């Protein structure tokens, strides 16, 4: 018997998922939660095999919830069920500890397949986002190849916590030039904001000596 917890802030979605899942032989829904606090309490109380988690719970981002569940309850595997199908969101969900990723609007058979795969300890990526992940990874690899040595140095310094002024002093260039490099990096890498650049640098092991 595979025990499942449903974590979604919409009651109609939870009721629909419960109806689908409890109609499958070998599945048992052990409870529902609508926010991170309820989710932690539910998993603590029921120790489900799989937690089905939406990435948006009211005003709360569920990425920290995924990390917390992975640390506190490693035996419970998380399957994301969300409307977001962009590569950045998928990547962040898996980095936070998700075992599977499914988009809302998927067929009932896909949901059942995803739950079974995750419960077995496998990774699951819905076909709707598999191509996006591959394209995104290939784009990042190609873009990394075209970064200039100076852009790589700027990225390393920014990811290490340096301000534009501090980076400019270390590199012997103006702060304006550093900011221009940062803007060019964001364009080349297809990300927005300093935080996304820092995340890119760490995810692709571009922080440290020898850049």
mmCIF file of C-alpha atoms in Angstrom:
data_model
loop_
_atom_site.group_PDB
_atom_site.id
_atom_site.type_symbol
_atom_site.label_atom_id
_atom_site.label_comp_id
_atom_site.label_asym_id
_atom_site.label_seq_id
_atom_site.Cartn_x
_atom_site.Cartn_y
_atom_site.Cartn_z
ATOM 1 C CA UNK A 1 0.000 0.000 0.000
ATOM 2 C CA UNK A 2 1.386 3.414 -1.013
ATOM 3 C CA UNK A 3 0.387 6.163 1.410
ATOM 4 C CA UNK A 4 -0.026 9.658 -0.039
ATOM 5 C CA UNK A 5 -0.368 13.141 1.464
ATOM 6 C CA UNK A 6 -1.922 15.890 -0.667
ATOM 7 C CA UNK A 7 -0.556 19.408 -0.138
ATOM 8 C CA UNK A 8 -2.411 22.063 -2.116
ATOM 9 C CA UNK A 9 -4.123 25.300 -1.118
ATOM 10 C CA UNK A 10 -7.227 24.709 -3.259
ATOM 11 C CA UNK A 11 -9.835 22.468 -1.679
ATOM 12 C CA UNK A 12 -11.383 21.484 -5.011
ATOM 13 C CA UNK A 13 -7.982 20.365 -6.291
ATOM 14 C CA UNK A 14 -7.401 18.326 -3.144
ATOM 15 C CA UNK A 15 -10.819 16.701 -3.386
ATOM 16 C CA UNK A 16 -10.275 15.877 -7.062
ATOM 17 C CA UNK A 17 -6.866 14.369 -6.407
ATOM 18 C CA UNK A 18 -8.220 12.339 -3.503
ATOM 19 C CA UNK A 19 -10.998 10.904 -5.685
ATOM 20 C CA UNK A 20 -8.517 9.931 -8.404
ATOM 21 C CA UNK A 21 -5.912 8.449 -6.094
ATOM 22 C CA UNK A 22 -8.255 6.518 -3.831
ATOM 23 C CA UNK A 23 -9.745 4.870 -6.898
ATOM 24 C CA UNK A 24 -6.376 3.244 -7.616
ATOM 25 C CA UNK A 25 -5.686 -0.149 -6.076
ATOM 26 C CA UNK A 26 -2.757 0.060 -3.691
ATOM 27 C CA UNK A 27 -3.060 3.815 -3.049
ATOM 28 C CA UNK A 28 -4.219 5.362 0.216
ATOM 29 C CA UNK A 29 -4.581 9.103 0.865
ATOM 30 C CA UNK A 30 -3.633 9.665 4.493
ATOM 31 C CA UNK A 31 -4.419 13.362 4.721
ATOM 32 C CA UNK A 32 -4.480 16.835 3.185
ATOM 33 C CA UNK A 33 -2.776 20.149 3.953
ATOM 34 C CA UNK A 34 -3.188 23.647 2.561
ATOM 35 C CA UNK A 35 -0.067 25.475 3.808
ATOM 36 C CA UNK A 36 3.537 24.675 4.872
ATOM 37 C CA UNK A 37 2.717 24.516 8.584
ATOM 38 C CA UNK A 38 -0.100 22.040 8.024
ATOM 39 C CA UNK A 39 2.128 20.102 5.635
ATOM 40 C CA UNK A 40 4.885 19.565 8.201
ATOM 41 C CA UNK A 41 2.311 18.528 10.803
ATOM 42 C CA UNK A 42 0.638 16.125 8.371
ATOM 43 C CA UNK A 43 3.871 14.431 7.320
ATOM 44 C CA UNK A 44 5.026 14.211 10.943
ATOM 45 C CA UNK A 45 1.744 12.570 11.917
ATOM 46 C CA UNK A 46 1.206 10.208 8.978
ATOM 47 C CA UNK A 47 4.709 9.514 7.538
ATOM 48 C CA UNK A 48 3.408 9.110 3.961
ATOM 49 C CA UNK A 49 5.417 7.372 1.271
ATOM 50 C CA UNK A 50 4.698 10.231 -1.140
ATOM 51 C CA UNK A 51 3.790 13.872 -0.580
ATOM 52 C CA UNK A 52 2.052 15.473 -3.559
ATOM 53 C CA UNK A 53 3.023 19.159 -3.345
ATOM 54 C CA UNK A 54 1.904 22.268 -5.218
ATOM 55 C CA UNK A 55 4.663 24.874 -5.561
ATOM 56 C CA UNK A 56 2.380 27.752 -4.609
ATOM 57 C CA UNK A 57 0.502 27.480 -1.316
ATOM 58 C CA UNK A 58 -1.446 30.706 -0.994
ATOM 59 C CA UNK A 59 1.183 33.415 -0.572
ATOM 60 C CA UNK A 60 3.895 30.893 0.294
ATOM 61 C CA UNK A 61 6.533 29.510 -2.062
ATOM 62 C CA UNK A 62 6.757 25.746 -1.490
ATOM 63 C CA UNK A 63 10.452 25.424 -2.432
ATOM 64 C CA UNK A 64 11.516 25.879 1.240
ATOM 65 C CA UNK A 65 8.877 23.298 2.167
ATOM 66 C CA UNK A 66 10.459 20.774 -0.206
ATOM 67 C CA UNK A 67 13.865 21.373 1.389
ATOM 68 C CA UNK A 68 12.447 21.078 4.896
ATOM 69 C CA UNK A 69 10.586 17.863 4.176
ATOM 70 C CA UNK A 70 13.702 16.344 2.644
ATOM 71 C CA UNK A 71 15.780 17.157 5.718
ATOM 72 C CA UNK A 72 13.242 16.287 8.403
ATOM 73 C CA UNK A 73 11.425 13.389 6.740
ATOM 74 C CA UNK A 74 13.768 11.804 4.159
ATOM 75 C CA UNK A 75 11.620 8.669 3.942
ATOM 76 C CA UNK A 76 8.791 10.711 2.412
ATOM 77 C CA UNK A 77 9.388 11.396 -1.255
ATOM 78 C CA UNK A 78 7.968 14.573 -2.759
ATOM 79 C CA UNK A 79 6.169 14.770 -6.089
ATOM 80 C CA UNK A 80 5.558 18.297 -7.346
ATOM 81 C CA UNK A 81 2.204 18.933 -9.021
ATOM 82 C CA UNK A 82 2.064 22.472 -10.367
ATOM 83 C CA UNK A 83 1.026 24.693 -13.268
ATOM 84 C CA UNK A 84 4.607 25.951 -13.786
ATOM 85 C CA UNK A 85 6.481 24.300 -16.646
ATOM 86 C CA UNK A 86 9.533 26.566 -17.101
ATOM 87 C CA UNK A 87 13.017 25.132 -16.795
ATOM 88 C CA UNK A 88 14.120 27.375 -13.922
ATOM 89 C CA UNK A 89 11.209 26.306 -11.700
ATOM 90 C CA UNK A 90 11.719 22.627 -12.521
ATOM 91 C CA UNK A 91 15.420 22.911 -11.737
ATOM 92 C CA UNK A 92 14.806 24.641 -8.416
ATOM 93 C CA UNK A 93 12.247 22.015 -7.397
ATOM 94 C CA UNK A 94 14.672 19.155 -7.976
ATOM 95 C CA UNK A 95 17.514 21.023 -6.278
ATOM 96 C CA UNK A 96 15.215 21.463 -3.277
ATOM 97 C CA UNK A 97 14.748 17.708 -3.054
ATOM 98 C CA UNK A 98 11.750 16.832 -5.221
ATOM 99 C CA UNK A 99 11.721 13.284 -6.573
ATOM 100 C CA UNK A 100 9.243 13.994 -9.342
ATOM 101 C CA UNK A 101 7.654 16.817 -11.305
ATOM 102 C CA UNK A 102 4.190 16.753 -12.826
ATOM 103 C CA UNK A 103 2.198 19.586 -14.392
ATOM 104 C CA UNK A 104 -1.447 20.232 -13.640
ATOM 105 C CA UNK A 105 -3.508 19.241 -16.623
ATOM 106 C CA UNK A 106 -1.643 15.950 -16.948
ATOM 107 C CA UNK A 107 -3.694 12.851 -17.595
ATOM 108 C CA UNK A 108 -4.892 10.649 -14.740
ATOM 109 C CA UNK A 109 -2.611 7.874 -15.993
ATOM 110 C CA UNK A 110 0.394 10.205 -15.758
ATOM 111 C CA UNK A 111 -0.434 11.027 -12.133
ATOM 112 C CA UNK A 112 -0.688 7.354 -11.231
ATOM 113 C CA UNK A 113 2.558 6.554 -13.059
ATOM 114 C CA UNK A 114 4.336 9.442 -11.330
ATOM 115 C CA UNK A 115 3.213 8.415 -7.835
ATOM 116 C CA UNK A 116 4.242 4.804 -8.414
ATOM 117 C CA UNK A 117 7.646 5.803 -9.811
ATOM 118 C CA UNK A 118 8.418 8.181 -6.946
ATOM 119 C CA UNK A 119 7.236 5.640 -4.362
ATOM 120 C CA UNK A 120 9.716 3.150 -5.856
ATOM 121 C CA UNK A 121 12.520 5.635 -5.322
ATOM 122 C CA UNK A 122 12.762 6.663 -8.963
ATOM 123 C CA UNK A 123 12.864 10.117 -10.524
ATOM 124 C CA UNK A 124 9.872 11.208 -12.572
ATOM 125 C CA UNK A 125 9.653 14.081 -15.047
ATOM 126 C CA UNK A 126 6.436 14.665 -16.935
ATOM 127 C CA UNK A 127 6.787 14.729 -20.703
ATOM 128 C CA UNK A 128 5.445 18.296 -20.772
ATOM 129 C CA UNK A 129 8.612 19.565 -19.085
ATOM 130 C CA UNK A 130 11.200 16.976 -20.155
ATOM 131 C CA UNK A 131 11.916 18.816 -23.396
ATOM 132 C CA UNK A 132 12.115 22.132 -21.554
ATOM 133 C CA UNK A 133 14.722 20.746 -19.155
ATOM 134 C CA UNK A 134 16.841 19.360 -21.996
ATOM 135 C CA UNK A 135 16.630 22.556 -24.033
ATOM 136 C CA UNK A 136 17.424 24.652 -20.984
ATOM 137 C CA UNK A 137 20.457 22.546 -20.096
ATOM 138 C CA UNK A 138 21.806 22.661 -23.647
ATOM 139 C CA UNK A 139 21.284 26.436 -23.808
ATOM 140 C CA UNK A 140 23.171 26.971 -20.573
ATOM 141 C CA UNK A 141 26.046 24.769 -21.732
ATOM 142 C CA UNK A 142 26.334 26.681 -25.010
ATOM 143 C CA UNK A 143 26.136 30.030 -23.249
ATOM 144 C CA UNK A 144 28.795 29.068 -20.752
ATOM 145 C CA UNK A 145 31.148 28.348 -23.648
ATOM 146 C CA UNK A 146 30.792 31.897 -24.979
ATOM 147 C CA UNK A 147 31.457 33.724 -21.683
ATOM 148 C CA UNK A 148 34.600 35.792 -21.883
ATOM 149 C CA UNK A 149 37.336 35.400 -19.231
ATOM 150 C CA UNK A 150 36.400 38.796 -17.821
ATOM 151 C CA UNK A 151 32.710 37.855 -17.628
ATOM 152 C CA UNK A 152 33.652 34.665 -15.819
ATOM 153 C CA UNK A 153 35.722 36.654 -13.340
ATOM 154 C CA UNK A 154 32.872 39.098 -12.741
ATOM 155 C CA UNK A 155 30.482 36.193 -12.210
ATOM 156 C CA UNK A 156 32.890 34.546 -9.766
ATOM 157 C CA UNK A 157 33.266 37.717 -7.731
ATOM 158 C CA UNK A 158 29.562 38.519 -7.708
ATOM 159 C CA UNK A 159 28.729 34.936 -6.683
ATOM 160 C CA UNK A 160 31.335 35.216 -3.906
ATOM 161 C CA UNK A 161 29.396 38.130 -2.415
ATOM 162 C CA UNK A 162 31.372 41.059 -3.809
ATOM 163 C CA UNK A 163 29.581 44.292 -4.640
ATOM 164 C CA UNK A 164 30.084 45.963 -8.005
ATOM 165 C CA UNK A 165 32.460 48.471 -6.390
ATOM 166 C CA UNK A 166 34.484 45.748 -4.651
ATOM 167 C CA UNK A 167 34.692 43.722 -7.869
ATOM 168 C CA UNK A 168 35.792 46.788 -9.802
ATOM 169 C CA UNK A 169 38.612 47.471 -7.328
ATOM 170 C CA UNK A 170 39.839 43.876 -7.502
ATOM 171 C CA UNK A 171 39.710 43.808 -11.302
ATOM 172 C CA UNK A 172 41.029 47.305 -11.889
ATOM 173 C CA UNK A 173 37.995 48.432 -13.868
ATOM 174 C CA UNK A 174 35.122 50.814 -13.147
ATOM 175 C CA UNK A 175 32.003 49.826 -11.224
ATOM 176 C CA UNK A 176 30.018 50.896 -14.294
ATOM 177 C CA UNK A 177 31.927 48.344 -16.388
ATOM 178 C CA UNK A 178 31.244 45.641 -13.791
ATOM 179 C CA UNK A 179 27.528 46.447 -13.898
ATOM 180 C CA UNK A 180 27.600 46.297 -17.697
ATOM 181 C CA UNK A 181 29.241 42.853 -17.511
ATOM 182 C CA UNK A 182 26.551 41.743 -15.046
ATOM 183 C CA UNK A 183 23.830 42.913 -17.447
ATOM 184 C CA UNK A 184 25.528 41.088 -20.331
ATOM 185 C CA UNK A 185 25.809 37.938 -18.234
ATOM 186 C CA UNK A 186 22.099 38.042 -17.406
ATOM 187 C CA UNK A 187 21.294 38.359 -21.115
ATOM 188 C CA UNK A 188 23.677 35.597 -22.208
ATOM 189 C CA UNK A 189 22.578 33.183 -19.493
ATOM 190 C CA UNK A 190 18.886 33.977 -19.780
ATOM 191 C CA UNK A 191 18.416 34.774 -16.095
ATOM 192 C CA UNK A 192 17.069 37.769 -14.217
ATOM 193 C CA UNK A 193 18.672 39.468 -11.259
ATOM 194 C CA UNK A 194 21.773 39.006 -9.133
ATOM 195 C CA UNK A 195 20.299 36.116 -7.140
ATOM 196 C CA UNK A 196 19.709 34.108 -10.329
ATOM 197 C CA UNK A 197 23.278 34.766 -11.486
ATOM 198 C CA UNK A 198 24.655 33.592 -8.142
ATOM 199 C CA UNK A 199 22.484 30.477 -8.307
ATOM 200 C CA UNK A 200 23.731 29.785 -11.847
ATOM 201 C CA UNK A 201 27.359 30.098 -10.743
ATOM 202 C CA UNK A 202 26.944 27.633 -7.879
ATOM 203 C CA UNK A 203 24.842 25.165 -9.849
ATOM 204 C CA UNK A 204 27.444 25.077 -12.610
ATOM 205 C CA UNK A 205 30.459 25.009 -10.271
ATOM 206 C CA UNK A 206 31.782 28.313 -11.544
ATOM 207 C CA UNK A 207 32.659 29.678 -8.105
ATOM 208 C CA UNK A 208 36.219 29.286 -6.971
ATOM 209 C CA UNK A 209 39.745 29.622 -8.341
ATOM 210 C CA UNK A 210 40.627 28.727 -11.884
ATOM 211 C CA UNK A 211 37.621 30.275 -13.613
#
